[in-house]
JSON list of C-alpha atoms in Angstrom, two decimals:
[
{"chain": "A", "resi": 1, "resn": "UNK", "atom": "CA", "xyz": [-7.62, -34.92, -12.83]},
{"chain": "A", "resi": 2, "resn": "UNK", "atom": "CA", "xyz": [-7.75, -38.74, -12.39]},
{"chain": "A", "resi": 3, "resn": "UNK", "atom": "CA", "xyz": [-11.45, -38.20, -11.34]},
{"chain": "A", "resi": 4, "resn": "UNK", "atom": "CA", "xyz": [-12.28, -36.39, -14.38]},
{"chain": "A", "resi": 5, "resn": "UNK", "atom": "CA", "xyz": [-10.52, -39.12, -16.67]},
{"chain": "A", "resi": 6, "resn": "UNK", "atom": "CA", "xyz": [-12.54, -41.74, -14.89]},
{"chain": "A", "resi": 7, "resn": "UNK", "atom": "CA", "xyz": [-15.66, -39.53, -15.31]},
{"chain": "A", "resi": 8, "resn": "UNK", "atom": "CA", "xyz": [-16.18, -39.52, -11.49]},
{"chain": "A", "resi": 9, "resn": "UNK", "atom": "CA", "xyz": [-18.18, -36.51, -10.11]},
{"chain": "A", "resi": 10, "resn": "UNK", "atom": "CA", "xyz": [-15.78, -35.60, -6.99]},
{"chain": "A", "resi": 11, "resn": "UNK", "atom": "CA", "xyz": [-16.25, -32.36, -5.21]},
{"chain": "A", "resi": 12, "resn": "UNK", "atom": "CA", "xyz": [-14.37, -30.92, -2.26]},
{"chain": "A", "resi": 13, "resn": "UNK", "atom": "CA", "xyz": [-16.17, -30.47, 1.11]},
{"chain": "A", "resi": 14, "resn": "UNK", "atom": "CA", "xyz": [-13.32, -29.54, 3.37]},
{"chain": "A", "resi": 15, "resn": "UNK", "atom": "CA", "xyz": [-9.67, -27.92, 3.48]},
{"chain": "A", "resi": 16, "resn": "UNK", "atom": "CA", "xyz": [-7.10, -28.38, 5.78]},
{"chain": "A", "resi": 17, "resn": "UNK", "atom": "CA", "xyz": [-5.24, -25.45, 7.51]},
{"chain": "A", "resi": 18, "resn": "UNK", "atom": "CA", "xyz": [-1.60, -24.80, 7.63]},
{"chain": "A", "resi": 19, "resn": "UNK", "atom": "CA", "xyz": [0.53, -23.90, 10.41]},
{"chain": "A", "resi": 20, "resn": "UNK", "atom": "CA", "xyz": [-0.72, -20.56, 10.28]},
{"chain": "A", "resi": 21, "resn": "UNK", "atom": "CA", "xyz": [-4.31, -21.41, 10.34]},
{"chain": "A", "resi": 22, "resn": "UNK", "atom": "CA", "xyz": [-5.18, -20.44, 6.88]},
{"chain": "A", "resi": 23, "resn": "UNK", "atom": "CA", "xyz": [-6.29, -22.49, 4.21]},
{"chain": "A", "resi": 24, "resn": "UNK", "atom": "CA", "xyz": [-4.50, -21.10, 1.10]},
{"chain": "A", "resi": 25, "resn": "UNK", "atom": "CA", "xyz": [-1.24, -21.03, -0.65]},
{"chain": "A", "resi": 26, "resn": "UNK", "atom": "CA", "xyz": [0.10, -18.87, -3.92]},
{"chain": "A", "resi": 27, "resn": "UNK", "atom": "CA", "xyz": [2.69, -19.76, -6.46]},
{"chain": "A", "resi": 28, "resn": "UNK", "atom": "CA", "xyz": [5.86, -17.84, -6.33]},
{"chain": "A", "resi": 29, "resn": "UNK", "atom": "CA", "xyz": [7.80, -17.15, -9.48]},
{"chain": "A", "resi": 30, "resn": "UNK", "atom": "CA", "xyz": [11.42, -17.29, -8.62]},
{"chain": "A", "resi": 31, "resn": "UNK", "atom": "CA", "xyz": [14.63, -16.30, -10.44]},
{"chain": "A", "resi": 32, "resn": "UNK", "atom": "CA", "xyz": [18.29, -16.42, -9.43]},
{"chain": "A", "resi": 33, "resn": "UNK", "atom": "CA", "xyz": [19.00, -13.44, -7.40]},
{"chain": "A", "resi": 34, "resn": "UNK", "atom": "CA", "xyz": [21.59, -12.38, -10.05]},
{"chain": "A", "resi": 35, "resn": "UNK", "atom": "CA", "xyz": [18.86, -12.14, -12.67]},
{"chain": "A", "resi": 36, "resn": "UNK", "atom": "CA", "xyz": [18.12, -8.71, -14.07]},
{"chain": "A", "resi": 37, "resn": "UNK", "atom": "CA", "xyz": [14.11, -9.44, -13.81]},
{"chain": "A", "resi": 38, "resn": "UNK", "atom": "CA", "xyz": [12.55, -7.60, -11.13]},
{"chain": "A", "resi": 39, "resn": "UNK", "atom": "CA", "xyz": [8.77, -8.49, -11.85]},
{"chain": "A", "resi": 40, "resn": "UNK", "atom": "CA", "xyz": [6.96, -11.14, -14.22]},
{"chain": "A", "resi": 41, "resn": "UNK", "atom": "CA", "xyz": [6.80, -8.47, -16.69]},
{"chain": "A", "resi": 42, "resn": "UNK", "atom": "CA", "xyz": [10.50, -8.88, -17.34]},
{"chain": "A", "resi": 43, "resn": "UNK", "atom": "CA", "xyz": [10.50, -12.45, -18.16]},
{"chain": "A", "resi": 44, "resn": "UNK", "atom": "CA", "xyz": [9.61, -12.38, -21.66]},
{"chain": "A", "resi": 45, "resn": "UNK", "atom": "CA", "xyz": [11.69, -14.96, -23.76]},
{"chain": "A", "resi": 46, "resn": "UNK", "atom": "CA", "xyz": [13.22, -16.54, -20.50]},
{"chain": "A", "resi": 47, "resn": "UNK", "atom": "CA", "xyz": [12.63, -20.30, -19.87]},
{"chain": "A", "resi": 48, "resn": "UNK", "atom": "CA", "xyz": [10.09, -20.88, -17.73]},
{"chain": "A", "resi": 49, "resn": "UNK", "atom": "CA", "xyz": [9.48, -24.16, -15.13]},
{"chain": "A", "resi": 50, "resn": "UNK", "atom": "CA", "xyz": [5.98, -24.57, -13.91]},
{"chain": "A", "resi": 51, "resn": "UNK", "atom": "CA", "xyz": [4.40, -27.19, -11.74]},
{"chain": "A", "resi": 52, "resn": "UNK", "atom": "CA", "xyz": [2.62, -30.09, -12.87]},
{"chain": "A", "resi": 53, "resn": "UNK", "atom": "CA", "xyz": [-1.32, -29.68, -13.85]},
{"chain": "A", "resi": 54, "resn": "UNK", "atom": "CA", "xyz": [-2.33, -30.94, -10.84]},
{"chain": "A", "resi": 55, "resn": "UNK", "atom": "CA", "xyz": [-0.77, -27.98, -8.70]},
{"chain": "A", "resi": 56, "resn": "UNK", "atom": "CA", "xyz": [-2.92, -24.90, -9.31]},
{"chain": "A", "resi": 57, "resn": "UNK", "atom": "CA", "xyz": [-0.64, -22.72, -7.55]},
{"chain": "A", "resi": 58, "resn": "UNK", "atom": "CA", "xyz": [2.42, -23.69, -9.74]},
{"chain": "A", "resi": 59, "resn": "UNK", "atom": "CA", "xyz": [0.38, -24.54, -12.88]},
{"chain": "A", "resi": 60, "resn": "UNK", "atom": "CA", "xyz": [-2.87, -22.88, -13.95]},
{"chain": "A", "resi": 61, "resn": "UNK", "atom": "CA", "xyz": [-2.72, -19.84, -11.36]},
{"chain": "A", "resi": 62, "resn": "UNK", "atom": "CA", "xyz": [1.16, -19.25, -12.64]},
{"chain": "A", "resi": 63, "resn": "UNK", "atom": "CA", "xyz": [-0.09, -19.45, -16.46]},
{"chain": "A", "resi": 64, "resn": "UNK", "atom": "CA", "xyz": [-2.79, -16.63, -15.59]},
{"chain": "A", "resi": 65, "resn": "UNK", "atom": "CA", "xyz": [-0.39, -14.30, -13.89]},
{"chain": "A", "resi": 66, "resn": "UNK", "atom": "CA", "xyz": [2.02, -14.29, -16.47]},
{"chain": "A", "resi": 67, "resn": "UNK", "atom": "CA", "xyz": [-0.59, -13.85, -19.31]},
{"chain": "A", "resi": 68, "resn": "UNK", "atom": "CA", "xyz": [-1.99, -11.12, -17.46]},
{"chain": "A", "resi": 69, "resn": "UNK", "atom": "CA", "xyz": [1.58, -9.20, -17.60]},
{"chain": "A", "resi": 70, "resn": "UNK", "atom": "CA", "xyz": [2.12, -9.93, -21.38]},
{"chain": "A", "resi": 71, "resn": "UNK", "atom": "CA", "xyz": [4.11, -13.04, -20.99]},
{"chain": "A", "resi": 72, "resn": "UNK", "atom": "CA", "xyz": [3.50, -15.49, -23.88]},
{"chain": "A", "resi": 73, "resn": "UNK", "atom": "CA", "xyz": [3.35, -19.21, -22.32]},
{"chain": "A", "resi": 74, "resn": "UNK", "atom": "CA", "xyz": [4.30, -21.85, -24.59]},
{"chain": "A", "resi": 75, "resn": "UNK", "atom": "CA", "xyz": [1.93, -24.70, -25.65]},
{"chain": "A", "resi": 76, "resn": "UNK", "atom": "CA", "xyz": [4.30, -27.47, -24.57]},
{"chain": "A", "resi": 77, "resn": "UNK", "atom": "CA", "xyz": [4.94, -26.47, -20.87]},
{"chain": "A", "resi": 78, "resn": "UNK", "atom": "CA", "xyz": [8.14, -27.25, -19.20]},
{"chain": "A", "resi": 79, "resn": "UNK", "atom": "CA", "xyz": [7.19, -28.86, -15.70]},
{"chain": "A", "resi": 80, "resn": "UNK", "atom": "CA", "xyz": [8.71, -30.20, -12.49]},
{"chain": "A", "resi": 81, "resn": "UNK", "atom": "CA", "xyz": [6.93, -32.64, -10.03]},
{"chain": "A", "resi": 82, "resn": "UNK", "atom": "CA", "xyz": [8.80, -30.89, -6.91]},
{"chain": "A", "resi": 83, "resn": "UNK", "atom": "CA", "xyz": [9.68, -27.37, -6.30]},
{"chain": "A", "resi": 84, "resn": "UNK", "atom": "CA", "xyz": [13.24, -28.33, -5.55]},
{"chain": "A", "resi": 85, "resn": "UNK", "atom": "CA", "xyz": [13.71, -29.58, -9.28]},
{"chain": "A", "resi": 86, "resn": "UNK", "atom": "CA", "xyz": [12.60, -26.59, -10.70]},
{"chain": "A", "resi": 87, "resn": "UNK", "atom": "CA", "xyz": [14.95, -24.38, -8.55]},
{"chain": "A", "resi": 88, "resn": "UNK", "atom": "CA", "xyz": [18.06, -26.33, -8.61]},
{"chain": "A", "resi": 89, "resn": "UNK", "atom": "CA", "xyz": [17.44, -26.61, -12.59]},
{"chain": "A", "resi": 90, "resn": "UNK", "atom": "CA", "xyz": [17.15, -22.53, -13.27]},
{"chain": "A", "resi": 91, "resn": "UNK", "atom": "CA", "xyz": [20.16, -22.23, -10.64]},
{"chain": "A", "resi": 92, "resn": "UNK", "atom": "CA", "xyz": [22.26, -24.63, -12.35]},
{"chain": "A", "resi": 93, "resn": "UNK", "atom": "CA", "xyz": [21.45, -23.02, -16.10]},
{"chain": "A", "resi": 94, "resn": "UNK", "atom": "CA", "xyz": [22.32, -19.72, -14.42]},
{"chain": "A", "resi": 95, "resn": "UNK", "atom": "CA", "xyz": [25.91, -20.91, -13.97]},
{"chain": "A", "resi": 96, "resn": "UNK", "atom": "CA", "xyz": [26.14, -21.74, -17.47]},
{"chain": "A", "resi": 97, "resn": "UNK", "atom": "CA", "xyz": [24.83, -17.95, -18.24]},
{"chain": "A", "resi": 98, "resn": "UNK", "atom": "CA", "xyz": [21.10, -19.15, -19.01]},
{"chain": "A", "resi": 99, "resn": "UNK", "atom": "CA", "xyz": [18.19, -17.42, -17.98]},
{"chain": "A", "resi": 100, "resn": "UNK", "atom": "CA", "xyz": [15.44, -19.24, -16.40]},
{"chain": "A", "resi": 101, "resn": "UNK", "atom": "CA", "xyz": [12.33, -18.87, -13.80]},
{"chain": "A", "resi": 102, "resn": "UNK", "atom": "CA", "xyz": [10.61, -21.40, -11.82]},
{"chain": "A", "resi": 103, "resn": "UNK", "atom": "CA", "xyz": [7.14, -21.59, -10.14]},
{"chain": "A", "resi": 104, "resn": "UNK", "atom": "CA", "xyz": [7.32, -23.02, -6.65]},
{"chain": "A", "resi": 105, "resn": "UNK", "atom": "CA", "xyz": [4.81, -23.17, -3.94]},
{"chain": "A", "resi": 106, "resn": "UNK", "atom": "CA", "xyz": [4.83, -20.32, -1.10]},
{"chain": "A", "resi": 107, "resn": "UNK", "atom": "CA", "xyz": [5.09, -22.95, 1.64]},
{"chain": "A", "resi": 108, "resn": "UNK", "atom": "CA", "xyz": [8.22, -24.63, -0.23]},
{"chain": "A", "resi": 109, "resn": "UNK", "atom": "CA", "xyz": [10.20, -21.33, -0.40]},
{"chain": "A", "resi": 110, "resn": "UNK", "atom": "CA", "xyz": [11.43, -21.50, 3.40]},
{"chain": "A", "resi": 111, "resn": "UNK", "atom": "CA", "xyz": [11.67, -25.24, 3.25]},
{"chain": "A", "resi": 112, "resn": "UNK", "atom": "CA", "xyz": [14.17, -25.03, 0.24]},
{"chain": "A", "resi": 113, "resn": "UNK", "atom": "CA", "xyz": [16.80, -22.64, 1.93]},
{"chain": "A", "resi": 114, "resn": "UNK", "atom": "CA", "xyz": [16.17, -24.05, 5.61]},
{"chain": "A", "resi": 115, "resn": "UNK", "atom": "CA", "xyz": [16.87, -27.98, 4.35]},
{"chain": "A", "resi": 116, "resn": "UNK", "atom": "CA", "xyz": [19.87, -26.67, 2.42]},
{"chain": "A", "resi": 117, "resn": "UNK", "atom": "CA", "xyz": [18.49, -27.66, -1.07]},
{"chain": "A", "resi": 118, "resn": "UNK", "atom": "CA", "xyz": [19.48, -24.25, -2.31]},
{"chain": "A", "resi": 119, "resn": "UNK", "atom": "CA", "xyz": [21.75, -21.71, -0.80]},
{"chain": "A", "resi": 120, "resn": "UNK", "atom": "CA", "xyz": [19.89, -18.94, 1.35]},
{"chain": "A", "resi": 121, "resn": "UNK", "atom": "CA", "xyz": [19.47, -16.02, -0.61]},
{"chain": "A", "resi": 122, "resn": "UNK", "atom": "CA", "xyz": [19.98, -17.43, -4.24]},
{"chain": "A", "resi": 123, "resn": "UNK", "atom": "CA", "xyz": [16.54, -17.02, -5.31]},
{"chain": "A", "resi": 124, "resn": "UNK", "atom": "CA", "xyz": [14.44, -14.03, -5.47]},
{"chain": "A", "resi": 125, "resn": "UNK", "atom": "CA", "xyz": [10.78, -13.72, -5.90]},
{"chain": "A", "resi": 126, "resn": "UNK", "atom": "CA", "xyz": [9.43, -11.66, -8.89]},
{"chain": "A", "resi": 127, "resn": "UNK", "atom": "CA", "xyz": [5.76, -12.60, -8.82]},
{"chain": "A", "resi": 128, "resn": "UNK", "atom": "CA", "xyz": [3.00, -14.15, -6.88]},
{"chain": "A", "resi": 129, "resn": "UNK", "atom": "CA", "xyz": [0.01, -15.73, -7.99]},
{"chain": "A", "resi": 130, "resn": "UNK", "atom": "CA", "xyz": [-3.73, -15.37, -6.56]},
{"chain": "A", "resi": 131, "resn": "UNK", "atom": "CA", "xyz": [-4.32, -17.54, -3.56]},
{"chain": "A", "resi": 132, "resn": "UNK", "atom": "CA", "xyz": [-5.51, -21.41, -4.18]},
{"chain": "A", "resi": 133, "resn": "UNK", "atom": "CA", "xyz": [-6.55, -23.70, -1.59]},
{"chain": "A", "resi": 134, "resn": "UNK", "atom": "CA", "xyz": [-4.20, -25.98, 0.02]},
{"chain": "A", "resi": 135, "resn": "UNK", "atom": "CA", "xyz": [-5.05, -29.27, 0.91]},
{"chain": "A", "resi": 136, "resn": "UNK", "atom": "CA", "xyz": [-8.41, -30.61, 0.19]},
{"chain": "A", "resi": 137, "resn": "UNK", "atom": "CA", "xyz": [-10.76, -33.38, 0.51]},
{"chain": "A", "resi": 138, "resn": "UNK", "atom": "CA", "xyz": [-13.30, -34.41, -2.17]},
{"chain": "A", "resi": 139, "resn": "UNK", "atom": "CA", "xyz": [-16.29, -36.69, -1.63]},
{"chain": "A", "resi": 140, "resn": "UNK", "atom": "CA", "xyz": [-18.02, -38.40, -4.54]},
{"chain": "A", "resi": 141, "resn": "UNK", "atom": "CA", "xyz": [-21.21, -36.66, -5.46]},
{"chain": "A", "resi": 142, "resn": "UNK", "atom": "CA", "xyz": [-23.04, -39.71, -5.82]},
{"chain": "A", "resi": 143, "resn": "UNK", "atom": "CA", "xyz": [-23.15, -40.13, -1.79]},
{"chain": "A", "resi": 144, "resn": "UNK", "atom": "CA", "xyz": [-26.30, -38.96, -0.44]},
{"chain": "A", "resi": 145, "resn": "UNK", "atom": "CA", "xyz": [-26.11, -35.33, 1.39]},
{"chain": "A", "resi": 146, "resn": "UNK", "atom": "CA", "xyz": [-26.14, -37.03, 4.75]},
{"chain": "A", "resi": 147, "resn": "UNK", "atom": "CA", "xyz": [-23.21, -39.12, 4.00]},
{"chain": "A", "resi": 148, "resn": "UNK", "atom": "CA", "xyz": [-21.57, -36.20, 2.81]},
{"chain": "A", "resi": 149, "resn": "UNK", "atom": "CA", "xyz": [-22.37, -34.31, 5.72]},
{"chain": "A", "resi": 150, "resn": "UNK", "atom": "CA", "xyz": [-21.14, -36.99, 8.04]},
{"chain": "A", "resi": 151, "resn": "UNK", "atom": "CA", "xyz": [-17.92, -37.46, 6.01]},
{"chain": "A", "resi": 152, "resn": "UNK", "atom": "CA", "xyz": [-17.12, -33.59, 6.48]},
{"chain": "A", "resi": 153, "resn": "UNK", "atom": "CA", "xyz": [-17.83, -33.94, 10.11]},
{"chain": "A", "resi": 154, "resn": "UNK", "atom": "CA", "xyz": [-15.67, -36.68, 10.46]},
{"chain": "A", "resi": 155, "resn": "UNK", "atom": "CA", "xyz": [-12.62, -35.14, 8.96]},
{"chain": "A", "resi": 156, "resn": "UNK", "atom": "CA", "xyz": [-13.13, -31.94, 11.06]},
{"chain": "A", "resi": 157, "resn": "UNK", "atom": "CA", "xyz": [-13.71, -34.02, 14.41]},
{"chain": "A", "resi": 158, "resn": "UNK", "atom": "CA", "xyz": [-10.68, -36.37, 13.64]},
{"chain": "A", "resi": 159, "resn": "UNK", "atom": "CA", "xyz": [-8.14, -33.50, 12.90]},
{"chain": "A", "resi": 160, "resn": "UNK", "atom": "CA", "xyz": [-8.87, -31.85, 16.33]},
{"chain": "A", "resi": 161, "resn": "UNK", "atom": "CA", "xyz": [-6.56, -34.21, 18.19]},
{"chain": "A", "resi": 162, "resn": "UNK", "atom": "CA", "xyz": [-3.42, -32.92, 19.20]},
{"chain": "A", "resi": 163, "resn": "UNK", "atom": "CA", "xyz": [-1.57, -35.87, 17.59]},
{"chain": "A", "resi": 164, "resn": "UNK", "atom": "CA", "xyz": [-3.04, -35.73, 14.31]},
{"chain": "A", "resi": 165, "resn": "UNK", "atom": "CA", "xyz": [-2.54, -31.85, 13.93]},
{"chain": "A", "resi": 166, "resn": "UNK", "atom": "CA", "xyz": [0.98, -32.32, 14.59]},
{"chain": "A", "resi": 167, "resn": "UNK", "atom": "CA", "xyz": [1.42, -35.03, 12.23]},
{"chain": "A", "resi": 168, "resn": "UNK", "atom": "CA", "xyz": [-0.37, -32.83, 9.63]},
{"chain": "A", "resi": 169, "resn": "UNK", "atom": "CA", "xyz": [1.57, -29.86, 10.36]},
{"chain": "A", "resi": 170, "resn": "UNK", "atom": "CA", "xyz": [-1.88, -28.08, 10.91]},
{"chain": "A", "resi": 171, "resn": "UNK", "atom": "CA", "xyz": [-3.16, -25.42, 13.42]},
{"chain": "A", "resi": 172, "resn": "UNK", "atom": "CA", "xyz": [-6.93, -26.21, 13.19]},
{"chain": "A", "resi": 173, "resn": "UNK", "atom": "CA", "xyz": [-7.33, -29.20, 11.23]},
{"chain": "A", "resi": 174, "resn": "UNK", "atom": "CA", "xyz": [-10.01, -29.56, 8.40]},
{"chain": "A", "resi": 175, "resn": "UNK", "atom": "CA", "xyz": [-12.49, -26.96, 8.10]},
{"chain": "A", "resi": 176, "resn": "UNK", "atom": "CA", "xyz": [-15.66, -26.98, 5.80]},
{"chain": "A", "resi": 177, "resn": "UNK", "atom": "CA", "xyz": [-15.06, -25.38, 2.27]},
{"chain": "A", "resi": 178, "resn": "UNK", "atom": "CA", "xyz": [-18.33, -23.43, 2.60]},
{"chain": "A", "resi": 179, "resn": "UNK", "atom": "CA", "xyz": [-17.23, -21.64, 5.53]},
{"chain": "A", "resi": 180, "resn": "UNK", "atom": "CA", "xyz": [-20.10, -23.14, 7.76]},
{"chain": "A", "resi": 181, "resn": "UNK", "atom": "CA", "xyz": [-17.65, -25.59, 9.86]},
{"chain": "A", "resi": 182, "resn": "UNK", "atom": "CA", "xyz": [-19.91, -28.09, 11.30]},
{"chain": "A", "resi": 183, "resn": "UNK", "atom": "CA", "xyz": [-17.88, -28.01, 14.44]},
{"chain": "A", "resi": 184, "resn": "UNK", "atom": "CA", "xyz": [-17.80, -24.31, 14.50]},
{"chain": "A", "resi": 185, "resn": "UNK", "atom": "CA", "xyz": [-17.65, -24.08, 18.35]},
{"chain": "A", "resi": 186, "resn": "UNK", "atom": "CA", "xyz": [-13.86, -24.17, 19.35]},
{"chain": "A", "resi": 187, "resn": "UNK", "atom": "CA", "xyz": [-13.30, -26.78, 21.78]},
{"chain": "A", "resi": 188, "resn": "UNK", "atom": "CA", "xyz": [-10.06, -27.78, 23.36]},
{"chain": "A", "resi": 189, "resn": "UNK", "atom": "CA", "xyz": [-7.64, -30.23, 21.75]},
{"chain": "A", "resi": 190, "resn": "UNK", "atom": "CA", "xyz": [-8.42, -34.01, 22.66]},
{"chain": "A", "resi": 191, "resn": "UNK", "atom": "CA", "xyz": [-5.64, -35.81, 24.16]},
{"chain": "A", "resi": 192, "resn": "UNK", "atom": "CA", "xyz": [-6.10, -39.21, 22.27]},
{"chain": "A", "resi": 193, "resn": "UNK", "atom": "CA", "xyz": [-7.10, -40.24, 18.79]},
{"chain": "A", "resi": 194, "resn": "UNK", "atom": "CA", "xyz": [-10.92, -40.74, 18.89]},
{"chain": "A", "resi": 195, "resn": "UNK", "atom": "CA", "xyz": [-11.71, -40.97, 15.43]},
{"chain": "A", "resi": 196, "resn": "UNK", "atom": "CA", "xyz": [-15.31, -41.08, 14.23]},
{"chain": "A", "resi": 197, "resn": "UNK", "atom": "CA", "xyz": [-16.18, -44.03, 12.11]},
{"chain": "A", "resi": 198, "resn": "UNK", "atom": "CA", "xyz": [-16.91, -43.08, 8.61]},
{"chain": "A", "resi": 199, "resn": "UNK", "atom": "CA", "xyz": [-19.79, -44.32, 6.60]},
{"chain": "A", "resi": 200, "resn": "UNK", "atom": "CA", "xyz": [-18.96, -47.53, 4.76]},
{"chain": "A", "resi": 201, "resn": "UNK", "atom": "CA", "xyz": [-18.74, -47.48, 0.90]},
{"chain": "A", "resi": 202, "resn": "UNK", "atom": "CA", "xyz": [-17.82, -44.13, 0.72]},
{"chain": "A", "resi": 203, "resn": "UNK", "atom": "CA", "xyz": [-15.63, -42.79, -1.80]},
{"chain": "A", "resi": 204, "resn": "UNK", "atom": "CA", "xyz": [-13.08, -39.93, -0.66]},
{"chain": "A", "resi": 205, "resn": "UNK", "atom": "CA", "xyz": [-9.60, -38.58, -1.52]},
{"chain": "A", "resi": 206, "resn": "UNK", "atom": "CA", "xyz": [-7.38, -35.76, -0.65]},
{"chain": "A", "resi": 207, "resn": "UNK", "atom": "CA", "xyz": [-4.81, -33.66, -2.45]},
{"chain": "A", "resi": 208, "resn": "UNK", "atom": "CA", "xyz": [-1.75, -32.86, -0.59]},
{"chain": "A", "resi": 209, "resn": "UNK", "atom": "CA", "xyz": [0.71, -30.55, -2.55]},
{"chain": "A", "resi": 210, "resn": "UNK", "atom": "CA", "xyz": [3.35, -30.07, 0.01]},
{"chain": "A", "resi": 211, "resn": "UNK", "atom": "CA", "xyz": [6.18, -32.43, -1.29]},
{"chain": "A", "resi": 212, "resn": "UNK", "atom": "CA", "xyz": [9.16, -29.74, -2.01]}
]
C-alpha cells in the first residue's frame, strides 16, 4: 500500500513458511462463545471489527467471505490493528449485552488464549476466509531479472540457518513464490549464519502480519 501510494512497482518473490511448513494463513471470524451465531450468515446487523487494509486475511478476504454469505459490509469499516484489540473489544461489548464479531488471523487464535489475552474458550469461530500468503518479500521491478533472482536466492539461502529459522519461527525458511524454489534440493541446516551478500542499491521489503 505504501509502495502504491509512492508509485513504486513492487512484486512478491518469496514467501516465508510457518512452523508447520505452510506459506498461507486465513482470517477467522470469531464471536463470543455465548453468541447465538453459528455461521457467517448469522451476522446480519452485528457489529463487525476487521483488520487494517494491509492485512488481507482480516480485511479484503474477510469482506469477500461476508458478502458471499449475504452480509452487508458498511462503507466505513471498523478496524483494529492487532487481533487482540478486536477480540477484547467484542468480549467487552458482550458483557454489556451487545453483539459483535471480529476477524483475527488464524495464527493468532492459539496465541490469544495461550498468552492469557482472552480466556480459553471465550471465543468461537463462525467463519474462515480463503487462504492468503503469510509473510512475503517484495522487490522493486526496476531491478534487472538477474538482481531479482539473486535477491530471491539470497533470501532462501540465508533462512536455512538453524539460528534464523528459530528466530523467524519458520520450518523451511523462505520459498520462491512461483514454486520453483531456487534451492529446491533440501540440504541440512547450516550451523552458523553464513548470509550471502545482497546486491547493492536493491529495493526490498517484507510484510509480517504476525503481531497479535
